CSV table of C-alpha atoms in Angstrom, one decimal:
chain,number,residue,atom,x,y,z
A,58,MET,CA,-141.2,-18.0,-70.4
A,59,SER,CA,-144.7,-16.3,-69.8
A,60,LYS,CA,-147.3,-17.7,-72.6
A,61,TYR,CA,-150.3,-16.0,-73.6
A,62,ALA,CA,-153.1,-16.9,-76.3
A,63,ILE,CA,-155.7,-14.8,-77.9
A,64,ILE,CA,-158.3,-16.7,-79.3
A,65,VAL,CA,-160.5,-14.5,-81.9
A,66,ALA,CA,-164.1,-15.5,-82.3
A,67,GLY,CA,-165.5,-12.6,-83.9
A,68,GLY,CA,-167.7,-14.0,-86.5
A,69,SER,CA,-171.1,-13.3,-86.9
A,70,GLY,CA,-172.0,-16.4,-89.1
A,71,SER,CA,-173.4,-14.8,-91.9
A,72,ARG,CA,-171.6,-17.3,-94.3
A,73,MET,CA,-172.8,-20.3,-92.7
A,74,LEU,CA,-176.6,-19.9,-93.4
A,75,SER,CA,-177.1,-20.2,-89.6
A,76,GLU,CA,-178.2,-18.2,-86.9
A,77,VAL,CA,-175.7,-19.9,-84.8
A,78,PRO,CA,-172.3,-18.2,-85.2
A,79,LYS,CA,-169.8,-20.7,-86.7
A,80,GLN,CA,-167.6,-20.7,-83.7
A,81,PHE,CA,-170.5,-22.2,-81.6
A,82,MET,CA,-171.6,-24.6,-84.1
A,83,LEU,CA,-171.1,-28.3,-83.3
A,84,LEU,CA,-168.2,-30.4,-84.5
A,85,ASN,CA,-168.5,-34.0,-83.3
A,86,GLY,CA,-171.1,-32.9,-80.6
A,87,GLN,CA,-168.9,-30.4,-79.3
A,88,PRO,CA,-169.0,-26.3,-80.1
A,89,ILE,CA,-166.1,-25.8,-82.4
A,90,ILE,CA,-164.4,-23.0,-80.0
A,91,ILE,CA,-164.3,-25.8,-77.2
A,92,HIS,CA,-162.3,-27.9,-79.4
A,93,THR,CA,-160.0,-24.9,-80.2
A,94,VAL,CA,-159.6,-24.0,-76.5
A,95,LYS,CA,-159.0,-27.3,-75.5
A,96,ARG,CA,-155.9,-27.6,-77.9
A,97,PHE,CA,-154.6,-24.6,-76.2
A,98,LEU,CA,-155.3,-25.7,-72.7
A,99,ALA,CA,-152.9,-28.8,-73.5
A,100,VAL,CA,-150.1,-26.3,-73.7
A,101,ALA,CA,-148.3,-26.0,-70.4
A,102,ASP,CA,-148.6,-22.8,-68.6
A,103,LEU,CA,-150.7,-20.8,-71.0
A,104,GLU,CA,-153.1,-18.0,-70.1
A,105,ILE,CA,-155.9,-17.8,-72.6
A,106,VAL,CA,-158.1,-14.6,-73.6
A,107,VAL,CA,-161.0,-15.5,-75.7
A,108,VAL,CA,-162.3,-12.5,-77.7
A,109,LEU,CA,-165.8,-12.5,-78.7
A,110,PRO,CA,-168.8,-10.1,-79.8
A,111,GLU,CA,-170.9,-8.7,-76.8
A,112,ALA,CA,-173.9,-10.3,-78.3
A,113,HIS,CA,-172.4,-13.9,-77.8
A,114,LEU,CA,-170.8,-13.5,-74.3
A,115,ASP,CA,-173.5,-14.9,-72.4
A,116,ARG,CA,-173.4,-18.1,-74.8
A,117,TRP,CA,-169.8,-18.5,-74.3
A,118,LEU,CA,-169.8,-18.1,-70.5
A,119,ALA,CA,-172.5,-20.8,-70.4
A,120,ILE,CA,-170.4,-23.2,-72.5
A,121,LYS,CA,-167.4,-22.4,-70.6
A,122,ASN,CA,-169.1,-23.2,-67.6
A,123,THR,CA,-170.2,-26.5,-68.9
A,124,TYR,CA,-166.9,-27.7,-70.4
A,125,PHE,CA,-164.2,-25.9,-68.2
A,126,GLN,CA,-165.8,-25.4,-64.7
A,127,GLY,CA,-163.2,-24.6,-62.0
A,128,GLN,CA,-160.5,-24.5,-64.9
A,129,HIS,CA,-157.9,-21.7,-64.3
A,130,GLY,CA,-156.4,-19.6,-67.1
A,131,ILE,CA,-159.4,-18.8,-69.4
A,132,THR,CA,-160.7,-15.3,-69.5
A,133,GLU,CA,-162.7,-13.5,-72.1
A,134,THR,CA,-163.2,-9.9,-73.4
A,135,ILE,CA,-165.4,-8.1,-75.9
A,136,GLY,CA,-164.2,-7.7,-79.5
A,137,GLY,CA,-164.3,-4.5,-81.5
A,138,SER,CA,-165.5,-3.9,-84.9
A,139,THR,CA,-162.7,-5.2,-86.6
A,140,ARG,CA,-160.2,-8.1,-86.0
A,141,PHE,CA,-157.3,-5.5,-85.3
A,142,GLN,CA,-159.7,-4.0,-82.5
A,143,SER,CA,-160.5,-7.4,-81.4
A,144,VAL,CA,-157.0,-8.5,-81.0
A,145,LYS,CA,-156.1,-5.1,-79.3
A,146,ASN,CA,-159.0,-5.8,-76.9
A,147,GLY,CA,-157.6,-9.2,-76.3
A,148,LEU,CA,-154.2,-7.9,-75.6
A,149,ALA,CA,-155.5,-5.3,-73.1
A,150,LYS,CA,-156.5,-8.2,-71.1
A,151,ILE,CA,-152.9,-9.5,-70.9
A,152,SER,CA,-151.2,-8.0,-67.8
A,153,GLY,CA,-147.5,-9.7,-68.2
A,154,GLU,CA,-144.9,-7.3,-69.4
A,155,ALA,CA,-142.7,-10.2,-70.8
A,156,GLY,CA,-143.2,-13.2,-72.7
A,157,TYR,CA,-144.8,-14.5,-75.9
A,158,VAL,CA,-148.6,-14.0,-77.3
A,159,SER,CA,-150.2,-16.4,-79.7
A,160,VAL,CA,-153.2,-15.4,-81.7
A,161,HIS,CA,-155.5,-17.8,-83.1
A,162,ASP,CA,-158.7,-18.0,-85.1
A,163,ALA,CA,-161.5,-19.7,-82.8
A,164,VAL,CA,-162.7,-21.4,-86.0
A,165,ARG,CA,-159.4,-23.6,-86.6
A,166,PRO,CA,-160.4,-26.2,-84.1
A,167,LEU,CA,-158.0,-28.8,-85.8
A,168,ILE,CA,-154.7,-27.0,-84.7
A,169,LYS,CA,-152.2,-29.7,-83.4
A,170,THR,CA,-151.0,-29.0,-79.8
A,171,SER,CA,-147.5,-29.6,-81.0
A,172,LEU,CA,-147.5,-27.0,-83.5
A,173,ILE,CA,-148.9,-24.3,-80.9
A,174,ASN,CA,-145.8,-25.4,-78.9
A,175,GLU,CA,-143.4,-25.3,-82.0
A,176,SER,CA,-144.6,-21.7,-82.7
A,177,PHE,CA,-143.7,-20.5,-79.1
A,178,ALA,CA,-140.4,-22.3,-79.4
A,179,GLN,CA,-139.6,-20.5,-82.8
A,180,ALA,CA,-141.0,-16.9,-81.6
A,181,SER,CA,-138.7,-17.2,-78.7
A,182,ARG,CA,-135.8,-17.4,-81.2
A,183,HIS,CA,-137.0,-15.2,-83.9
A,184,ASP,CA,-139.6,-13.0,-82.0
A,185,SER,CA,-142.0,-14.3,-84.5
A,186,ALA,CA,-143.6,-17.7,-85.8
A,187,VAL,CA,-146.4,-17.5,-88.4
A,188,LEU,CA,-147.8,-20.8,-89.8
A,189,VAL,CA,-147.8,-21.0,-93.7
A,190,VAL,CA,-148.6,-23.7,-96.1
A,191,LYS,CA,-147.6,-23.8,-99.8
A,192,SER,CA,-150.7,-23.1,-102.1
A,193,LYS,CA,-151.6,-26.3,-103.8
A,194,ASP,CA,-153.4,-24.7,-106.6
A,195,SER,CA,-152.4,-22.9,-109.5
A,196,LEU,CA,-153.1,-19.1,-108.7
A,197,ARG,CA,-154.3,-16.1,-110.8
A,198,LYS,CA,-154.6,-12.4,-110.2
A,199,ILE,CA,-158.0,-11.1,-111.3
A,200,ASP,CA,-158.0,-7.1,-111.0
A,201,GLY,CA,-161.0,-5.8,-112.8
A,202,GLU,CA,-161.0,-6.8,-116.4
A,203,SER,CA,-157.4,-7.9,-116.4
A,204,ASN,CA,-156.3,-11.4,-115.1
A,205,GLN,CA,-153.0,-13.1,-115.1
A,206,ALA,CA,-151.4,-16.4,-114.0
A,207,ILE,CA,-149.0,-15.8,-111.0
A,208,ASP,CA,-146.1,-18.0,-109.8
A,209,ARG,CA,-147.4,-20.3,-107.1
A,210,GLU,CA,-144.1,-21.6,-106.1
A,211,LYS,CA,-143.4,-18.5,-103.9
A,212,ILE,CA,-147.1,-17.9,-102.7
A,213,TYR,CA,-148.0,-19.5,-99.2
A,214,GLN,CA,-151.3,-19.6,-97.5
A,215,VAL,CA,-151.2,-18.1,-93.9
A,216,GLN,CA,-152.7,-19.7,-91.0
A,217,THR,CA,-153.0,-19.2,-87.2
A,218,PRO,CA,-151.6,-19.4,-84.6
A,219,GLN,CA,-149.4,-16.3,-85.2
A,220,THR,CA,-147.0,-16.1,-82.2
A,221,PHE,CA,-145.0,-13.0,-81.2
A,222,GLU,CA,-142.6,-11.6,-78.6
A,223,LEU,CA,-145.2,-9.8,-76.5
A,224,ALA,CA,-143.4,-6.2,-76.0
A,225,LEU,CA,-143.1,-6.2,-79.9
A,226,PHE,CA,-146.6,-7.1,-80.3
A,227,ARG,CA,-147.9,-4.5,-78.0
A,228,LYS,CA,-145.7,-1.8,-79.9
A,229,ALA,CA,-147.1,-3.0,-83.1
A,230,TYR,CA,-150.6,-2.7,-81.9
A,231,GLU,CA,-150.3,1.0,-81.1
A,232,GLN,CA,-150.4,1.6,-84.8
A,233,PRO,CA,-153.4,3.4,-86.3
A,234,GLU,CA,-155.3,0.7,-88.0
A,235,SER,CA,-155.1,0.2,-91.6
A,236,ASN,CA,-157.0,-1.8,-94.3
A,237,ALA,CA,-153.7,-3.6,-95.1
A,238,PHE,CA,-153.8,-5.5,-91.9
A,239,THR,CA,-155.2,-8.8,-92.9
A,240,ASP,CA,-153.7,-10.7,-90.0
A,241,ASP,CA,-151.3,-10.2,-87.2
A,242,ALA,CA,-148.1,-10.9,-89.6
A,243,SER,CA,-149.0,-8.0,-91.6
A,244,VAL,CA,-149.4,-5.5,-88.4
A,245,ILE,CA,-145.9,-6.6,-87.2
A,246,GLU,CA,-144.6,-5.9,-90.8
A,247,SER,CA,-146.1,-2.8,-90.9
A,248,HIS,CA,-144.3,-2.0,-87.7
A,249,GLY,CA,-141.2,-2.4,-89.5
A,250,HIS,CA,-140.1,-6.0,-88.4
A,251,ARG,CA,-139.6,-9.1,-90.5
A,252,VAL,CA,-142.0,-12.0,-89.9
A,253,HIS,CA,-140.6,-15.4,-89.4
A,254,THR,CA,-142.7,-18.3,-91.2
A,255,ILE,CA,-142.7,-21.8,-90.0
A,256,ASN,CA,-144.5,-24.9,-91.6
A,257,GLY,CA,-148.2,-25.0,-90.8
A,258,ASP,CA,-150.5,-28.0,-91.5
A,259,TYR,CA,-153.0,-28.4,-94.2
A,260,ALA,CA,-155.4,-30.0,-91.8
A,261,ASN,CA,-155.5,-26.8,-89.8
A,262,LEU,CA,-158.6,-25.7,-91.5
A,263,LYS,CA,-160.5,-22.6,-91.2
A,264,ILE,CA,-164.1,-23.3,-90.9
A,265,THR,CA,-166.1,-20.7,-93.0
A,266,THR,CA,-168.7,-22.7,-94.9
A,267,PRO,CA,-170.8,-25.6,-94.1
A,268,GLU,CA,-168.7,-27.8,-96.3
A,269,ASP,CA,-165.8,-27.0,-94.0
A,270,LEU,CA,-167.7,-28.5,-91.2
A,271,VAL,CA,-168.3,-31.6,-92.8
A,272,ILE,CA,-164.5,-31.8,-93.9
A,273,ALA,CA,-163.4,-31.0,-90.3
A,274,GLU,CA,-165.7,-33.9,-88.9
A,275,SER,CA,-163.8,-36.4,-91.0
A,276,LEU,CA,-160.5,-35.0,-90.5
A,277,LEU,CA,-161.1,-35.2,-86.6
A,278,LYS,CA,-161.5,-38.9,-87.0
A,279,PHE,CA,-158.1,-39.2,-88.3
A,280,ALA,CA,-156.4,-36.4,-86.4
A,281,ASP,CA,-153.6,-36.9,-84.1
A,282,LEU,CA,-154.0,-33.9,-82.0
B,293,MET,CA,-171.4,-27.9,-131.1
B,294,SER,CA,-168.6,-30.6,-130.8
B,295,LYS,CA,-167.4,-31.2,-127.3
B,296,TYR,CA,-164.3,-33.0,-126.3
B,297,ALA,CA,-162.7,-33.6,-122.7
B,298,ILE,CA,-159.2,-34.5,-122.0
B,299,ILE,CA,-158.9,-36.2,-118.6
B,300,VAL,CA,-155.2,-35.8,-117.4
B,301,ALA,CA,-154.1,-38.7,-115.1
B,302,GLY,CA,-150.6,-38.1,-114.9
B,303,GLY,CA,-149.8,-38.5,-111.3
B,304,SER,CA,-147.5,-41.1,-110.2
B,305,GLY,CA,-148.5,-41.4,-106.5
B,306,SER,CA,-145.4,-40.2,-104.7
B,307,ARG,CA,-147.2,-37.8,-102.7
B,308,MET,CA,-150.0,-40.2,-101.4
B,309,LEU,CA,-147.4,-42.6,-99.8
B,310,SER,CA,-149.1,-45.4,-101.7
B,311,GLU,CA,-147.8,-47.8,-104.6
B,312,VAL,CA,-151.4,-47.3,-106.2
B,313,PRO,CA,-151.3,-43.8,-108.1
B,314,LYS,CA,-153.9,-41.4,-106.5
B,315,GLN,CA,-156.2,-41.5,-109.5
B,316,PHE,CA,-156.7,-45.2,-108.9
B,317,MET,CA,-157.3,-44.9,-105.5
B,318,LEU,CA,-160.9,-46.0,-104.1
B,319,LEU,CA,-163.3,-43.4,-103.3
B,320,ASN,CA,-166.4,-44.8,-101.8
B,321,GLY,CA,-165.2,-48.1,-103.1
B,322,GLN,CA,-164.9,-46.8,-106.7
B,323,PRO,CA,-161.5,-45.7,-108.5
B,324,ILE,CA,-161.1,-41.9,-108.3
B,325,ILE,CA,-160.8,-41.7,-112.0
B,326,ILE,CA,-163.9,-43.7,-112.6
B,327,HIS,CA,-166.0,-41.0,-110.5
B,328,THR,CA,-164.3,-38.0,-112.7
B,329,VAL,CA,-165.1,-40.0,-116.0
B,330,LYS,CA,-168.7,-40.3,-115.0
B,331,ARG,CA,-169.2,-36.7,-114.3
B,332,PHE,CA,-168.1,-36.1,-117.7
B,333,LEU,CA,-170.0,-39.0,-119.4
B,334,ALA,CA,-173.3,-37.2,-117.8
B,335,VAL,CA,-172.5,-34.4,-120.4
B,336,ALA,CA,-174.4,-34.9,-123.6
B,337,ASP,CA,-172.5,-35.6,-126.9
B,338,LEU,CA,-169.1,-35.4,-125.4
B,339,GLU,CA,-165.9,-37.5,-126.6
B,340,ILE,CA,-163.4,-38.3,-123.7
B,341,VAL,CA,-159.8,-38.8,-124.1
B,342,VAL,CA,-158.1,-40.2,-120.8
B,343,VAL,CA,-154.2,-39.5,-120.7
B,344,LEU,CA,-152.3,-41.6,-118.4
B,345,PRO,CA,-148.6,-43.1,-118.0
B,346,GLU,CA,-147.8,-45.9,-120.1
B,347,ALA,CA,-147.1,-48.0,-116.9
B,348,HIS,CA,-150.7,-47.5,-115.8
B,349,LEU,CA,-152.5,-48.3,-119.2
B,350,ASP,CA,-153.3,-51.8,-118.4
B,351,ARG,CA,-154.8,-51.0,-115.1
B,352,TRP,CA,-157.0,-48.4,-116.8
B,353,LEU,CA,-158.1,-50.7,-119.5
B,354,ALA,CA,-159.0,-53.2,-116.9
B,355,ILE,CA,-161.1,-50.8,-114.9
B,356,LYS,CA,-162.4,-49.2,-117.8
B,357,ASN,CA,-164.0,-52.6,-118.9
B,358,THR,CA,-165.2,-53.3,-115.6
B,359,TYR,CA,-167.2,-49.9,-115.4
B,360,PHE,CA,-167.9,-48.8,-118.8
B,361,GLN,CA,-168.2,-52.0,-121.0
B,362,GLY,CA,-169.7,-51.2,-124.1
B,363,GLN,CA,-170.0,-47.4,-123.5
B,364,HIS,CA,-168.8,-45.3,-126.5
B,365,GLY,CA,-166.8,-42.1,-126.6
B,366,ILE,CA,-164.0,-42.9,-124.3
B,367,THR,CA,-160.5,-43.4,-125.6
B,368,GLU,CA,-157.1,-43.2,-124.2
B,369,THR,CA,-153.6,-42.3,-124.8
B,370,ILE,CA,-150.0,-42.2,-123.1
B,371,GLY,CA,-148.9,-39.2,-121.5
B,372,GLY,CA,-145.6,-37.3,-121.8
B,373,SER,CA,-142.9,-36.3,-119.3
B,374,THR,CA,-144.8,-33.2,-118.6
B,375,ARG,CA,-148.5,-32.0,-118.2
B,376,PHE,CA,-147.7,-29.9,-121.3
B,377,GLN,CA,-146.8,-33.0,-123.0
B,378,SER,CA,-149.6,-35.0,-121.8
B,379,VAL,CA,-152.5,-32.6,-122.9
B,380,LYS,CA,-150.6,-32.4,-126.3
B,381,ASN,CA,-150.8,-35.9,-126.5
B,382,GLY,CA,-154.6,-36.0,-125.8
B,383,LEU,CA,-155.2,-33.2,-128.2
B,384,ALA,CA,-153.7,-35.4,-130.9
B,385,LYS,CA,-156.1,-37.9,-130.0
B,386,ILE,CA,-159.1,-35.4,-131.1
B,387,SER,CA,-159.9,-35.9,-134.7
B,388,GLY,CA,-162.5,-32.9,-135.1
B,389,GLU,CA,-161.5,-29.5,-136.4
B,390,ALA,CA,-164.1,-27.3,-134.8
B,391,GLY,CA,-165.7,-27.3,-131.3
B,392,TYR,CA,-164.5,-26.9,-127.6
B,393,VAL,CA,-162.2,-28.8,-125.5
B,394,SER,CA,-162.3,-29.2,-121.8
B,395,VAL,CA,-159.2,-30.1,-119.8
B,396,HIS,CA,-159.7,-31.8,-116.4
B,397,ASP,CA,-157.5,-33.4,-113.7
B,398,ALA,CA,-158.4,-36.8,-113.2
B,399,VAL,CA,-158.0,-36.2,-109.5
B,400,ARG,CA,-160.8,-33.9,-109.1
B,401,PRO,CA,-163.7,-36.4,-108.9
B,402,LEU,CA,-166.3,-34.0,-107.2
B,403,ILE,CA,-166.7,-31.7,-110.3
B,404,LYS,CA,-170.4,-31.1,-110.8
B,405,THR,CA,-171.7,-32.1,-114.3
B,406,SER,CA,-173.6,-28.9,-114.5
B,407,LEU,CA,-170.3,-26.8,-113.9
B,408,ILE,CA,-168.9,-28.8,-116.8
B,409,ASN,CA,-171.8,-27.8,-119.0
B,410,GLU,CA,-171.5,-24.3,-117.8
B,411,SER,CA,-167.7,-24.1,-118.9
B,412,PHE,CA,-168.7,-25.3,-122.4
B,413,ALA,CA,-171.6,-22.7,-122.5
B,414,GLN,CA,-169.0,-19.8,-121.3
B,415,ALA,CA,-166.3,-21.0,-123.8
B,416,SER,CA,-168.8,-20.9,-126.6
B,417,ARG,CA,-169.2,-17.4,-125.9
B,418,HIS,CA,-165.7,-16.2,-124.7
B,419,ASP,CA,-163.5,-18.7,-126.5
B,420,SER,CA,-162.3,-20.1,-122.9
B,421,ALA,CA,-163.7,-20.8,-119.4
B,422,VAL,CA,-161.4,-21.2,-116.6
B,423,LEU,CA,-162.9,-22.2,-113.1
B,424,VAL,CA,-161.7,-20.0,-110.2
B,425,VAL,CA,-162.4,-19.7,-106.6
B,426,LYS,CA,-161.3,-16.8,-104.4
B,427,SER,CA,-158.4,-17.6,-101.9
B,428,LYS,CA,-160.1,-18.1,-98.3
B,429,ASP,CA,-156.7,-17.5,-96.7
B,430,SER,CA,-154.4,-14.6,-96.1
B,431,LEU,CA,-151.6,-15.1,-98.5
B,432,ARG,CA,-147.8,-14.4,-98.2
B,433,LYS,CA,-145.1,-14.2,-100.8
B,434,ILE,CA,-142.0,-16.0,-99.7
B,435,ASP,CA,-138.8,-15.5,-101.8
B,436,GLY,CA,-135.6,-16.6,-100.2
B,437,GLU,CA,-135.1,-14.7,-97.2
B,438,SER,CA,-137.9,-12.0,-97.9
B,439,ASN,CA,-141.5,-12.6,-97.4
B,440,GLN,CA,-144.5,-10.3,-97.5
B,441,ALA,CA,-148.2,-10.1,-97.2
B,442,ILE,CA,-150.1,-9.9,-100.4
B,443,ASP,CA,-153.7,-8.5,-101.2
B,444,ARG,CA,-155.7,-11.5,-101.2
B,445,GLU,CA,-158.8,-9.8,-102.5
B,446,LYS,CA,-157.4,-10.4,-106.0
B,447,ILE,CA,-155.9,-13.7,-105.7
B,448,TYR,CA,-157.8,-16.7,-107.0
B,449,GLN,CA,-157.1,-20.3,-107.0
B,450,VAL,CA,-157.6,-22.1,-110.4
B,451,GLN,CA,-159.3,-25.2,-110.8
B,452,THR,CA,-160.2,-27.6,-113.7
B,453,PRO,CA,-162.0,-28.0,-116.0
B,454,GLN,CA,-160.5,-25.3,-118.2
B,455,THR,CA,-162.4,-25.3,-121.7
B,456,PHE,CA,-161.4,-23.8,-124.7
B,457,GLU,CA,-162.2,-23.2,-128.4
B,458,LEU,CA,-160.6,-26.0,-130.1
B,459,ALA,CA,-158.8,-24.2,-133.0
B,460,LEU,CA,-157.2,-21.7,-130.6
B,461,PHE,CA,-156.3,-24.3,-128.3
B,462,ARG,CA,-154.4,-26.3,-130.8
B,463,LYS,CA,-152.6,-23.2,-132.2
B,464,ALA,CA,-151.7,-22.5,-128.4
B,465,TYR,CA,-150.3,-26.1,-128.2
B,466,GLU,CA,-147.8,-25.6,-131.0
B,467,GLN,CA,-145.9,-23.4,-128.9
B,468,PRO,CA,-142.5,-24.6,-127.4
B,469,GLU,CA,-143.2,-25.9,-123.8
B,470,SER,CA,-142.4,-23.3,-121.0
B,471,ASN,CA,-141.9,-23.6,-117.3
B,472,ALA,CA,-144.5,-21.0,-116.9
B,473,PHE,CA,-147.1,-23.2,-118.4
B,474,THR,CA,-148.8,-24.2,-115.0
B,475,ASP,CA,-151.9,-24.9,-116.4
B,476,ASP,CA,-153.8,-24.7,-119.8
B,477,ALA,CA,-155.0,-20.9,-119.1
B,478,SER,CA,-151.3,-20.2,-118.8
B,479,VAL,CA,-150.6,-21.7,-122.3
B,480,ILE,CA,-153.5,-19.7,-123.8
B,481,GLU,CA,-152.3,-16.6,-122.2
B,482,SER,CA,-148.6,-17.1,-123.4
B,483,HIS,CA,-150.1,-17.5,-126.9
B,484,GLY,CA,-151.4,-13.9,-126.6
B,485,HIS,CA,-155.3,-14.4,-125.6
B,486,ARG,CA,-157.1,-13.4,-122.7
B,487,VAL,CA,-158.5,-15.8,-120.5
B,488,HIS,CA,-162.2,-15.9,-119.4
B,489,THR,CA,-162.7,-16.9,-115.7
B,490,ILE,CA,-166.0,-18.3,-114.3
B,491,ASN,CA,-166.9,-19.1,-110.7
B,492,GLY,CA,-165.8,-22.7,-109.6
B,493,ASP,CA,-166.7,-24.7,-106.6
B,494,TYR,CA,-164.7,-25.0,-103.3
B,495,ALA,CA,-166.1,-28.7,-103.2
B,496,ASN,CA,-164.3,-29.4,-106.6
B,497,LEU,CA,-161.3,-30.8,-104.5
B,498,LYS,CA,-157.8,-31.8,-106.2
B,499,ILE,CA,-156.9,-35.1,-104.4
B,500,THR,CA,-153.4,-34.8,-103.9
B,501,THR,CA,-152.8,-36.0,-100.2
B,502,PRO,CA,-154.4,-38.9,-98.1
B,503,GLU,CA,-156.2,-36.4,-96.1
B,504,ASP,CA,-157.9,-35.0,-99.3
B,505,LEU,CA,-159.2,-38.6,-99.7
B,506,VAL,CA,-160.9,-38.4,-96.3
B,507,ILE,CA,-162.3,-34.9,-97.2
B,508,ALA,CA,-163.5,-36.0,-100.6
B,509,GLU,CA,-165.3,-39.1,-99.1
B,510,SER,CA,-167.2,-36.9,-96.8
B,511,LEU,CA,-168.3,-34.2,-99.2
B,512,LEU,CA,-169.4,-36.9,-101.8
B,513,LYS,CA,-171.9,-37.9,-99.2
B,514,PHE,CA,-173.5,-34.2,-99.3
B,515,ALA,CA,-172.8,-33.7,-102.8
B,516,ASP,CA,-175.3,-33.0,-105.4
B,517,LEU,CA,-173.3,-34.0,-108.5
């Protein structure tokens, strides 16, 4: 089957107290996004589209040239003003009609290649495969002045990659954008399809704060990616 | 005001793939529970009750003697078969009638003393103070075959300490136990009281897996406790 990945590197870095957007910050001496792309490059016969803000294009091309010179199968495109628009732009760079597409956050560099492969395998059976892990903490709904415990047994944290059958994914992305689209699974769901979930990995951290970077560095030492 | 802490060390260690219960595992060379108790000892005029399984009592008394010899204000009691029973046993060791009691997980050693102080200060104004942090991830409710995106903007992860006015807390713990009691806030709520939440700290990690221990070691290097 044809396999594609859209790696979304949209962050502006404002939460990292840094001028360098988080996807370019160094993790064990290499930009975070380089770690992430390497995990996907280890998947056989995969085409990768990196989506990033126009302001970061030159920086990306420079490090791509440093780390992946002569490597085929990595292209890039400019993101939009929202995650939905960015994924849509990434999708437009994919020419194939059939196959499967895996959308992943650039700032999740600890994704195991075995899990990416598993998500393609599961999507080929169920049309979708979305990584989830059970919430470890008690949860509480806070809505204005009211707040209330909620049953954590049924609540899962959603990760990426989220992998989908390509034609289904294209159709879902023809919908008008909605604020309810927090991830690709919600776009598919809004299009009327049931989403298939698979077991994610607690170590598949999304790096959004300086302390996450510290955590990722130590996990990387122990990781069997 | 009189201040009390109940530090709950109930875990048997089964998730840590280790014979040593997680609260006794070493973090930077010291048992996790020692780090935790030290954070509370730094609070002025606080009495601490450590609640732990009977099988671990000797181990606790030995390390208590090593780290806190001659130190006043730390007692211990045997836990029950559930967290509710354990907290109730801890509460029975508190002789005071008035004041505030803070319940904390022994396996959250990275709690900042400043946050413990803040929780007592807020509880003295609002009768309760429960630490929460906003969920960083997209969330999904999975219930049997059905699964659905939920709005993460209103969902918070609940941490400890959870601090309460003592008489209110005693009354709430006279209720019959229920499966809905996932933390002390839910016990108070079931008793008919509104819970006051305050900002927690993403670094206030609950150590439940081997990788959490790795994360905690690196956070500890950067922590300003």
